[in-house]
mmCIF file of C-alpha atoms in Angstrom:
data_model
loop_
_atom_site.group_PDB
_atom_site.id
_atom_site.type_symbol
_atom_site.label_atom_id
_atom_site.label_comp_id
_atom_site.label_asym_id
_atom_site.label_seq_id
_atom_site.Cartn_x
_atom_site.Cartn_y
_atom_site.Cartn_z
ATOM 1 C CA MET A 247 0.917 -28.556 -16.545
ATOM 2 C CA THR A 248 0.910 -32.186 -15.925
ATOM 3 C CA VAL A 249 3.352 -33.057 -13.235
ATOM 4 C CA CYS A 250 3.514 -36.782 -13.972
ATOM 5 C CA ALA A 251 1.391 -39.614 -15.124
ATOM 6 C CA CYS A 252 1.528 -41.465 -11.944
ATOM 7 C CA TYR A 253 2.534 -39.755 -8.680
ATOM 8 C CA ALA A 254 4.335 -41.826 -6.154
ATOM 9 C CA CYS A 255 2.391 -42.399 -3.078
ATOM 10 C CA THR A 256 0.604 -45.017 -1.076
ATOM 11 C CA THR A 257 -2.941 -46.091 -0.723
ATOM 12 C CA THR A 258 -4.981 -48.925 0.421
ATOM 13 C CA GLN A 259 -7.833 -51.100 -0.730
ATOM 14 C CA THR A 260 -8.363 -53.419 2.179
ATOM 15 C CA PRO A 261 -8.148 -52.980 5.952
ATOM 16 C CA ASN A 262 -5.163 -55.330 5.989
ATOM 17 C CA THR A 263 -3.125 -53.387 3.591
ATOM 18 C CA TYR A 264 -0.431 -51.059 4.978
ATOM 19 C CA ARG A 265 -0.740 -47.418 4.386
ATOM 20 C CA SER A 266 2.359 -45.095 4.431
ATOM 21 C CA LYS A 267 2.251 -42.416 7.029
ATOM 22 C CA GLU A 268 3.191 -40.079 4.186
ATOM 23 C CA TYR A 269 0.083 -41.011 2.124
ATOM 24 C CA VAL A 270 -1.110 -38.399 -0.217
ATOM 25 C CA SER A 271 -4.242 -38.817 -2.335
ATOM 26 C CA GLU A 272 -3.892 -39.127 -6.113
ATOM 27 C CA ASN A 273 -6.247 -36.144 -6.330
ATOM 28 C CA VAL A 274 -3.499 -33.825 -5.038
ATOM 29 C CA TYR A 275 -1.278 -34.270 -8.079
ATOM 30 C CA GLY A 276 -3.604 -36.137 -10.400
ATOM 31 C CA ALA A 277 -3.107 -39.579 -12.078
ATOM 32 C CA SER A 278 -3.389 -41.098 -15.563
ATOM 33 C CA PRO A 279 -6.391 -43.368 -16.399
ATOM 34 C CA GLN A 280 -5.910 -46.965 -15.434
ATOM 35 C CA THR A 281 -4.682 -48.972 -18.476
ATOM 36 C CA ALA A 282 -4.248 -52.399 -17.112
ATOM 37 C CA HIS A 283 -5.503 -54.556 -14.332
ATOM 38 C CA GLY A 284 -4.441 -57.699 -12.397
ATOM 39 C CA ARG A 285 -0.929 -59.097 -12.724
ATOM 40 C CA ASN A 286 -0.529 -59.060 -16.525
ATOM 41 C CA ILE A 287 1.121 -55.641 -16.754
ATOM 42 C CA ARG A 288 3.042 -54.855 -19.924
ATOM 43 C CA LYS A 289 6.679 -54.164 -19.442
ATOM 44 C CA GLY A 290 8.786 -51.355 -20.823
ATOM 45 C CA THR A 291 7.303 -49.584 -23.847
ATOM 46 C CA GLY A 292 8.203 -46.248 -22.422
ATOM 47 C CA ARG A 293 10.710 -43.769 -23.641
ATOM 48 C CA TYR A 294 14.154 -42.603 -22.210
ATOM 49 C CA THR A 295 13.735 -39.057 -21.104
ATOM 50 C CA VAL A 296 15.561 -36.594 -18.852
ATOM 51 C CA GLY A 297 12.703 -34.192 -18.819
ATOM 52 C CA LYS A 298 12.356 -30.390 -18.414
ATOM 53 C CA PRO A 299 12.357 -28.316 -15.280
ATOM 54 C CA TYR A 300 9.020 -28.196 -13.549
ATOM 55 C CA VAL A 301 7.313 -26.859 -10.483
ATOM 56 C CA VAL A 302 5.280 -28.600 -7.806
ATOM 57 C CA LYS A 303 3.815 -26.899 -4.843
ATOM 58 C CA GLY A 304 6.021 -23.842 -5.493
ATOM 59 C CA LYS A 305 9.232 -25.926 -5.574
ATOM 60 C CA HIS A 306 11.437 -26.008 -8.716
ATOM 61 C CA TYR A 307 12.753 -29.352 -10.007
ATOM 62 C CA SER A 308 15.411 -29.775 -12.631
ATOM 63 C CA PRO A 309 15.900 -33.298 -13.931
ATOM 64 C CA LYS A 310 19.187 -34.155 -15.233
ATOM 65 C CA GLU A 311 21.675 -37.079 -15.985
ATOM 66 C CA ASP A 312 23.744 -37.383 -12.761
ATOM 67 C CA PRO A 313 26.106 -40.470 -12.759
ATOM 68 C CA SER A 314 27.492 -39.442 -9.400
ATOM 69 C CA TYR A 315 24.109 -39.217 -7.607
ATOM 70 C CA ASP A 316 24.444 -40.619 -4.133
ATOM 71 C CA LYS A 317 22.189 -39.154 -1.410
ATOM 72 C CA ASN A 318 20.586 -40.097 1.882
ATOM 73 C CA GLY A 319 16.963 -39.246 2.794
ATOM 74 C CA VAL A 320 13.577 -40.601 3.502
ATOM 75 C CA ALA A 321 11.741 -43.248 1.392
ATOM 76 C CA SER A 322 8.245 -44.218 1.214
ATOM 77 C CA TRP A 323 6.190 -46.352 -1.075
ATOM 78 C CA TYR A 324 3.086 -46.240 -3.374
ATOM 79 C CA GLY A 325 0.695 -48.972 -4.203
ATOM 80 C CA SER A 326 -2.687 -50.157 -5.213
ATOM 81 C CA SER A 327 -4.527 -47.123 -6.600
ATOM 82 C CA PHE A 328 -1.744 -46.595 -9.150
ATOM 83 C CA HIS A 329 -1.350 -50.174 -10.307
ATOM 84 C CA GLY A 330 -1.963 -50.321 -13.980
ATOM 85 C CA ARG A 331 -1.546 -46.614 -14.537
ATOM 86 C CA LEU A 332 0.937 -44.847 -16.858
ATOM 87 C CA THR A 333 4.045 -43.557 -15.395
ATOM 88 C CA ALA A 334 5.857 -40.263 -16.318
ATOM 89 C CA ASN A 335 7.756 -41.857 -19.187
ATOM 90 C CA GLY A 336 5.000 -43.852 -20.595
ATOM 91 C CA GLU A 337 5.489 -47.256 -18.875
ATOM 92 C CA VAL A 338 2.796 -48.820 -16.753
ATOM 93 C CA TYR A 339 3.153 -48.947 -12.940
ATOM 94 C CA ASP A 340 3.325 -52.533 -11.625
ATOM 95 C CA ARG A 341 3.082 -52.810 -7.934
ATOM 96 C CA ASP A 342 4.825 -56.252 -8.133
ATOM 97 C CA HIS A 343 7.815 -54.910 -9.997
ATOM 98 C CA LEU A 344 10.873 -53.427 -8.435
ATOM 99 C CA SER A 345 10.342 -49.837 -9.573
ATOM 100 C CA ALA A 346 10.337 -46.365 -7.985
ATOM 101 C CA ALA A 347 9.748 -42.775 -8.431
ATOM 102 C CA HIS A 348 12.397 -40.054 -8.244
ATOM 103 C CA PRO A 349 11.855 -36.249 -8.847
ATOM 104 C CA THR A 350 14.931 -35.558 -11.020
ATOM 105 C CA LEU A 351 16.809 -38.679 -12.315
ATOM 106 C CA PRO A 352 16.442 -39.777 -15.957
ATOM 107 C CA LEU A 353 13.658 -42.226 -16.707
ATOM 108 C CA PRO A 354 14.131 -45.156 -16.843
ATOM 109 C CA SER A 355 17.293 -45.666 -14.861
ATOM 110 C CA TYR A 356 18.554 -48.013 -12.136
ATOM 111 C CA VAL A 357 19.340 -47.019 -8.580
ATOM 112 C CA ARG A 358 20.415 -49.023 -5.598
ATOM 113 C CA VAL A 359 18.230 -48.252 -2.493
ATOM 114 C CA THR A 360 19.605 -49.287 0.881
ATOM 115 C CA ASN A 361 17.556 -49.134 3.993
ATOM 116 C CA LEU A 362 20.117 -47.631 6.488
ATOM 117 C CA GLU A 363 17.972 -48.740 9.431
ATOM 118 C CA ASN A 364 18.277 -52.459 8.692
ATOM 119 C CA GLY A 365 20.846 -52.970 5.859
ATOM 120 C CA SER A 366 18.441 -54.454 3.277
ATOM 121 C CA SER A 367 19.302 -53.171 -0.153
ATOM 122 C CA LEU A 368 18.279 -53.721 -3.769
ATOM 123 C CA ILE A 369 18.280 -52.171 -7.367
ATOM 124 C CA VAL A 370 15.017 -50.651 -8.564
ATOM 125 C CA ARG A 371 13.945 -49.332 -11.949
ATOM 126 C CA VAL A 372 13.080 -45.615 -11.719
ATOM 127 C CA ASN A 373 10.302 -44.858 -14.179
ATOM 128 C CA ASP A 374 8.196 -42.289 -12.665
ATOM 129 C CA ARG A 375 8.330 -38.798 -11.046
ATOM 130 C CA GLY A 376 7.968 -37.920 -7.371
ATOM 131 C CA PRO A 377 7.894 -37.765 -4.384
ATOM 132 C CA TYR A 378 7.294 -34.202 -3.517
ATOM 133 C CA HIS A 379 7.418 -34.123 0.293
ATOM 134 C CA LYS A 380 10.327 -32.354 2.144
ATOM 135 C CA GLY A 381 13.123 -34.704 2.984
ATOM 136 C CA ARG A 382 11.758 -37.552 0.980
ATOM 137 C CA ILE A 383 13.943 -38.521 -1.911
ATOM 138 C CA ILE A 384 12.298 -41.628 -3.429
ATOM 139 C CA ASP A 385 9.083 -43.603 -3.371
ATOM 140 C CA VAL A 386 9.316 -47.381 -4.233
ATOM 141 C CA SER A 387 6.844 -49.926 -5.411
ATOM 142 C CA SER A 388 4.894 -52.227 -3.146
ATOM 143 C CA LYS A 389 7.126 -55.100 -3.930
ATOM 144 C CA ALA A 390 10.342 -53.073 -3.252
ATOM 145 C CA ALA A 391 8.792 -51.869 0.058
ATOM 146 C CA ASP A 392 8.236 -55.439 1.091
ATOM 147 C CA LEU A 393 11.817 -56.422 0.559
ATOM 148 C CA LEU A 394 13.208 -53.190 2.148
ATOM 149 C CA ASP A 395 10.908 -53.712 5.091
ATOM 150 C CA LEU A 396 9.299 -50.227 4.664
ATOM 151 C CA LYS A 397 5.647 -51.063 5.195
ATOM 152 C CA HIS A 398 5.476 -51.446 8.945
ATOM 153 C CA HIS A 399 6.554 -47.805 9.673
ATOM 154 C CA GLY A 400 5.586 -46.398 6.274
ATOM 155 C CA THR A 401 8.976 -44.726 5.670
ATOM 156 C CA ALA A 402 12.690 -45.405 6.327
ATOM 157 C CA TYR A 403 15.921 -43.478 6.091
ATOM 158 C CA VAL A 404 17.699 -44.739 2.911
ATOM 159 C CA ARG A 405 20.608 -44.251 0.706
ATOM 160 C CA VAL A 406 20.068 -43.916 -3.041
ATOM 161 C CA GLN A 407 22.828 -44.459 -5.520
ATOM 162 C CA TYR A 408 22.672 -44.123 -9.214
ATOM 163 C CA VAL A 409 23.684 -47.264 -11.026
ATOM 164 C CA GLY A 410 22.974 -46.628 -14.685
ATOM 165 C CA ARG A 411 20.544 -46.221 -17.526
ATOM 166 C CA ALA A 412 17.807 -48.830 -17.615
ATOM 167 C CA ARG A 413 17.058 -51.239 -20.443
ATOM 168 C CA SER A 414 13.968 -50.005 -22.304
ATOM 169 C CA ASP A 415 11.997 -53.335 -22.681
ATOM 170 C CA GLY A 416 11.428 -53.561 -18.875
ATOM 171 C CA HIS A 417 12.196 -57.263 -18.643
ATOM 172 C CA ASP A 418 14.631 -56.810 -15.774
ATOM 173 C CA MET A 419 12.822 -58.310 -12.802
ATOM 174 C CA PRO A 420 15.065 -61.453 -12.385
ATOM 175 C CA PHE A 421 18.192 -59.302 -12.427
ATOM 176 C CA LEU A 422 16.754 -56.661 -10.040
ATOM 177 C CA MET A 423 15.884 -59.609 -7.608
ATOM 178 C CA ALA A 424 19.379 -60.907 -7.985
ATOM 179 C CA SER A 425 20.668 -57.478 -6.471
ATOM 180 C CA TYR A 426 18.743 -58.025 -3.294
ATOM 181 C CA VAL A 427 20.610 -58.016 0.027
ATOM 182 C CA ARG A 428 18.499 -59.099 2.889
ATOM 183 C CA LYS A 429 18.464 -57.195 6.224
ATOM 184 C CA GLY A 430 21.022 -58.457 8.558
ATOM 185 C CA ASP A 431 23.377 -59.501 5.838
ATOM 186 C CA ARG A 432 26.613 -57.506 5.019
ATOM 187 C CA ARG A 433 25.710 -54.083 3.874
ATOM 188 C CA PRO A 434 26.900 -53.483 0.309
ATOM 189 C CA ASP A 435 29.734 -50.965 -0.090
ATOM 190 C CA ILE A 436 28.771 -49.649 -3.596
ATOM 191 C CA LYS A 437 30.030 -46.489 -5.060
ATOM 192 C CA PRO A 438 28.720 -44.911 -8.176
ATOM 193 C CA GLU A 439 32.078 -43.981 -9.606
ATOM 194 C CA PRO A 440 33.614 -45.923 -11.019
ATOM 195 C CA GLN A 441 30.598 -47.837 -12.223
ATOM 196 C CA ILE A 442 30.334 -51.143 -10.392
ATOM 197 C CA ALA A 443 29.190 -54.265 -11.895
ATOM 198 C CA THR A 444 25.863 -54.040 -10.403
ATOM 199 C CA ASP A 445 24.769 -52.551 -13.710
ATOM 200 C CA ALA A 446 26.059 -55.497 -15.697
ATOM 201 C CA MET A 447 22.578 -55.514 -17.168
ATOM 202 C CA LEU A 448 23.566 -52.461 -19.060
ATOM 203 C CA ALA A 449 26.581 -53.997 -20.746
ATOM 204 C CA SER A 450 26.377 -54.610 -24.598
ATOM 205 C CA ASN A 451 27.355 -58.317 -23.676
ATOM 206 C CA GLN A 452 29.959 -58.320 -26.490
ATOM 207 C CA PRO A 453 33.187 -60.025 -25.328
ATOM 208 C CA THR A 454 36.060 -57.584 -25.380
ATOM 209 C CA GLY A 455 38.689 -59.558 -23.478
ATOM 210 C CA ASP A 456 39.882 -62.951 -22.460
ATOM 211 C CA HIS A 457 37.311 -65.456 -21.306
ATOM 212 C CA LEU A 458 37.974 -65.640 -17.494
ATOM 213 C CA ARG A 459 37.342 -68.623 -15.331
ATOM 214 C CA ARG A 460 36.910 -68.231 -11.561
ATOM 215 C CA HIS A 461 35.897 -71.032 -9.280
ATOM 216 C CA GLY A 462 34.488 -72.871 -12.296
ATOM 217 C CA GLN A 463 32.197 -70.072 -13.336
ATOM 218 C CA SER A 464 32.369 -68.500 -16.728
ATOM 219 C CA LEU A 465 32.794 -64.680 -16.795
ATOM 220 C CA TRP A 466 33.013 -62.393 -19.708
ATOM 221 C CA SER A 467 34.594 -58.894 -19.495
ATOM 222 C CA THR A 468 32.341 -56.506 -21.501
ATOM 223 C CA GLN A 469 32.206 -52.850 -22.185
ATOM 224 C CA THR A 470 29.428 -50.379 -22.986
ATOM 225 C CA ASN A 471 29.670 -46.662 -23.982
ATOM 226 C CA LEU A 472 26.380 -45.135 -23.321
ATOM 227 C CA ALA A 473 24.987 -41.934 -24.952
ATOM 228 C CA GLY A 474 24.868 -38.505 -23.401
ATOM 229 C CA ASN A 475 27.014 -37.902 -20.181
ATOM 230 C CA MET A 476 27.181 -41.545 -19.210
ATOM 231 C CA PRO A 477 30.885 -42.544 -18.778
ATOM 232 C CA SER A 478 32.418 -45.631 -20.353
ATOM 233 C CA ALA A 479 32.517 -48.514 -17.798
ATOM 234 C CA SER A 480 33.771 -51.994 -17.634
ATOM 235 C CA TYR A 481 31.414 -54.733 -16.474
ATOM 236 C CA GLN A 482 31.584 -58.258 -15.664
ATOM 237 C CA THR A 483 28.691 -60.588 -16.050
ATOM 238 C CA ALA A 484 28.090 -64.003 -14.498
ATOM 239 C CA THR A 485 26.078 -67.104 -15.201
ATOM 240 C CA ILE A 486 22.684 -67.359 -13.578
ATOM 241 C CA ALA A 487 24.190 -69.833 -10.968
ATOM 242 C CA ALA A 488 26.408 -67.047 -9.848
ATOM 243 C CA ALA A 489 23.599 -64.421 -9.471
ATOM 244 C CA PHE A 490 24.520 -61.640 -7.179
ATOM 245 C CA GLN A 491 27.727 -62.562 -5.530
ATOM 246 C CA THR A 492 29.648 -59.896 -3.598
ATOM 247 C CA PHE A 493 33.450 -59.831 -3.686
ATOM 248 C CA GLY A 494 34.430 -56.720 -1.721
ATOM 249 C CA GLN A 495 33.032 -53.857 -3.993
ATOM 250 C CA LEU A 496 32.600 -56.188 -7.045
ATOM 251 C CA VAL A 497 29.016 -57.250 -7.501
ATOM 252 C CA MET A 498 28.049 -59.541 -10.402
ATOM 253 C CA LEU A 499 24.568 -60.020 -11.930
ATOM 254 C CA PRO A 500 23.490 -62.625 -14.490
ATOM 255 C CA GLU A 501 24.224 -62.220 -18.086
ATOM 256 C CA ILE A 502 21.067 -60.923 -19.834
ATOM 257 C CA GLY A 503 22.149 -60.335 -23.447
ATOM 258 C CA PRO A 504 22.115 -57.281 -25.564
ATOM 259 C CA THR A 505 20.291 -54.213 -24.210
ATOM 260 C CA THR A 506 17.970 -52.010 -26.202
ATOM 261 C CA PHE A 507 17.874 -48.458 -25.012
ATOM 262 C CA GLU A 508 15.310 -46.974 -27.380
ATOM 263 C CA ARG A 509 11.975 -48.320 -28.539
ATOM 264 C CA THR A 510 11.683 -50.002 -31.930
ATOM 265 C CA PRO A 511 9.486 -47.890 -34.279
ATOM 266 C CA GLU A 512 6.251 -49.606 -34.937
#
């Protein structure tokens, strides 16, 4: 069986490139052919999938929708040799995007990854399967590893919290960057239930309440009701000038417009 199209691990092409201490060759699990090169990597085009149970190295994995997912464990990163290859849901891995691999969460989805060793934190797009090492719960892209300061040691102890189902077109980089909390800043206190406005990008963006004004910034209260087991949730979106402000447990991301969850038939 094919475990996944692009297994999350780390490699190197030049002597100056970091290599994770958890490095595993792509030959161990296989990888799809490279479909793109350079920085012009297509976004999205994959499919939303939960996936069937599978086995890797004798261990059973059962993908499922889990809105309450909130776990601590080891994170590593993967990089150059998988750049431009297909991921497990049909997207293309881009080392410069804020993406990640997880063994069981739906693809694509958003999770917040917090480096518990230095407090840096961001939301990434989970669009691949892996890692398959004991104790390791997520592998992030090269760009995410830079922001989370993973590359020096290769791994870090992190907290991973499910945020929501990801938009299918993949054009979410500005909003993922807006979620970034630098090391040394106040650590985000984000809980997966009830859903917090960090996943404002999932909102339908249709106004359902009064137009609010706070500190001169325009906010809309919006709602979305996602398919499957995803709960209804209230979100608040902010203008781009208010990108990623933290008020206690309320986090606001920029307004991005309607979200498409399925691919448009060609």
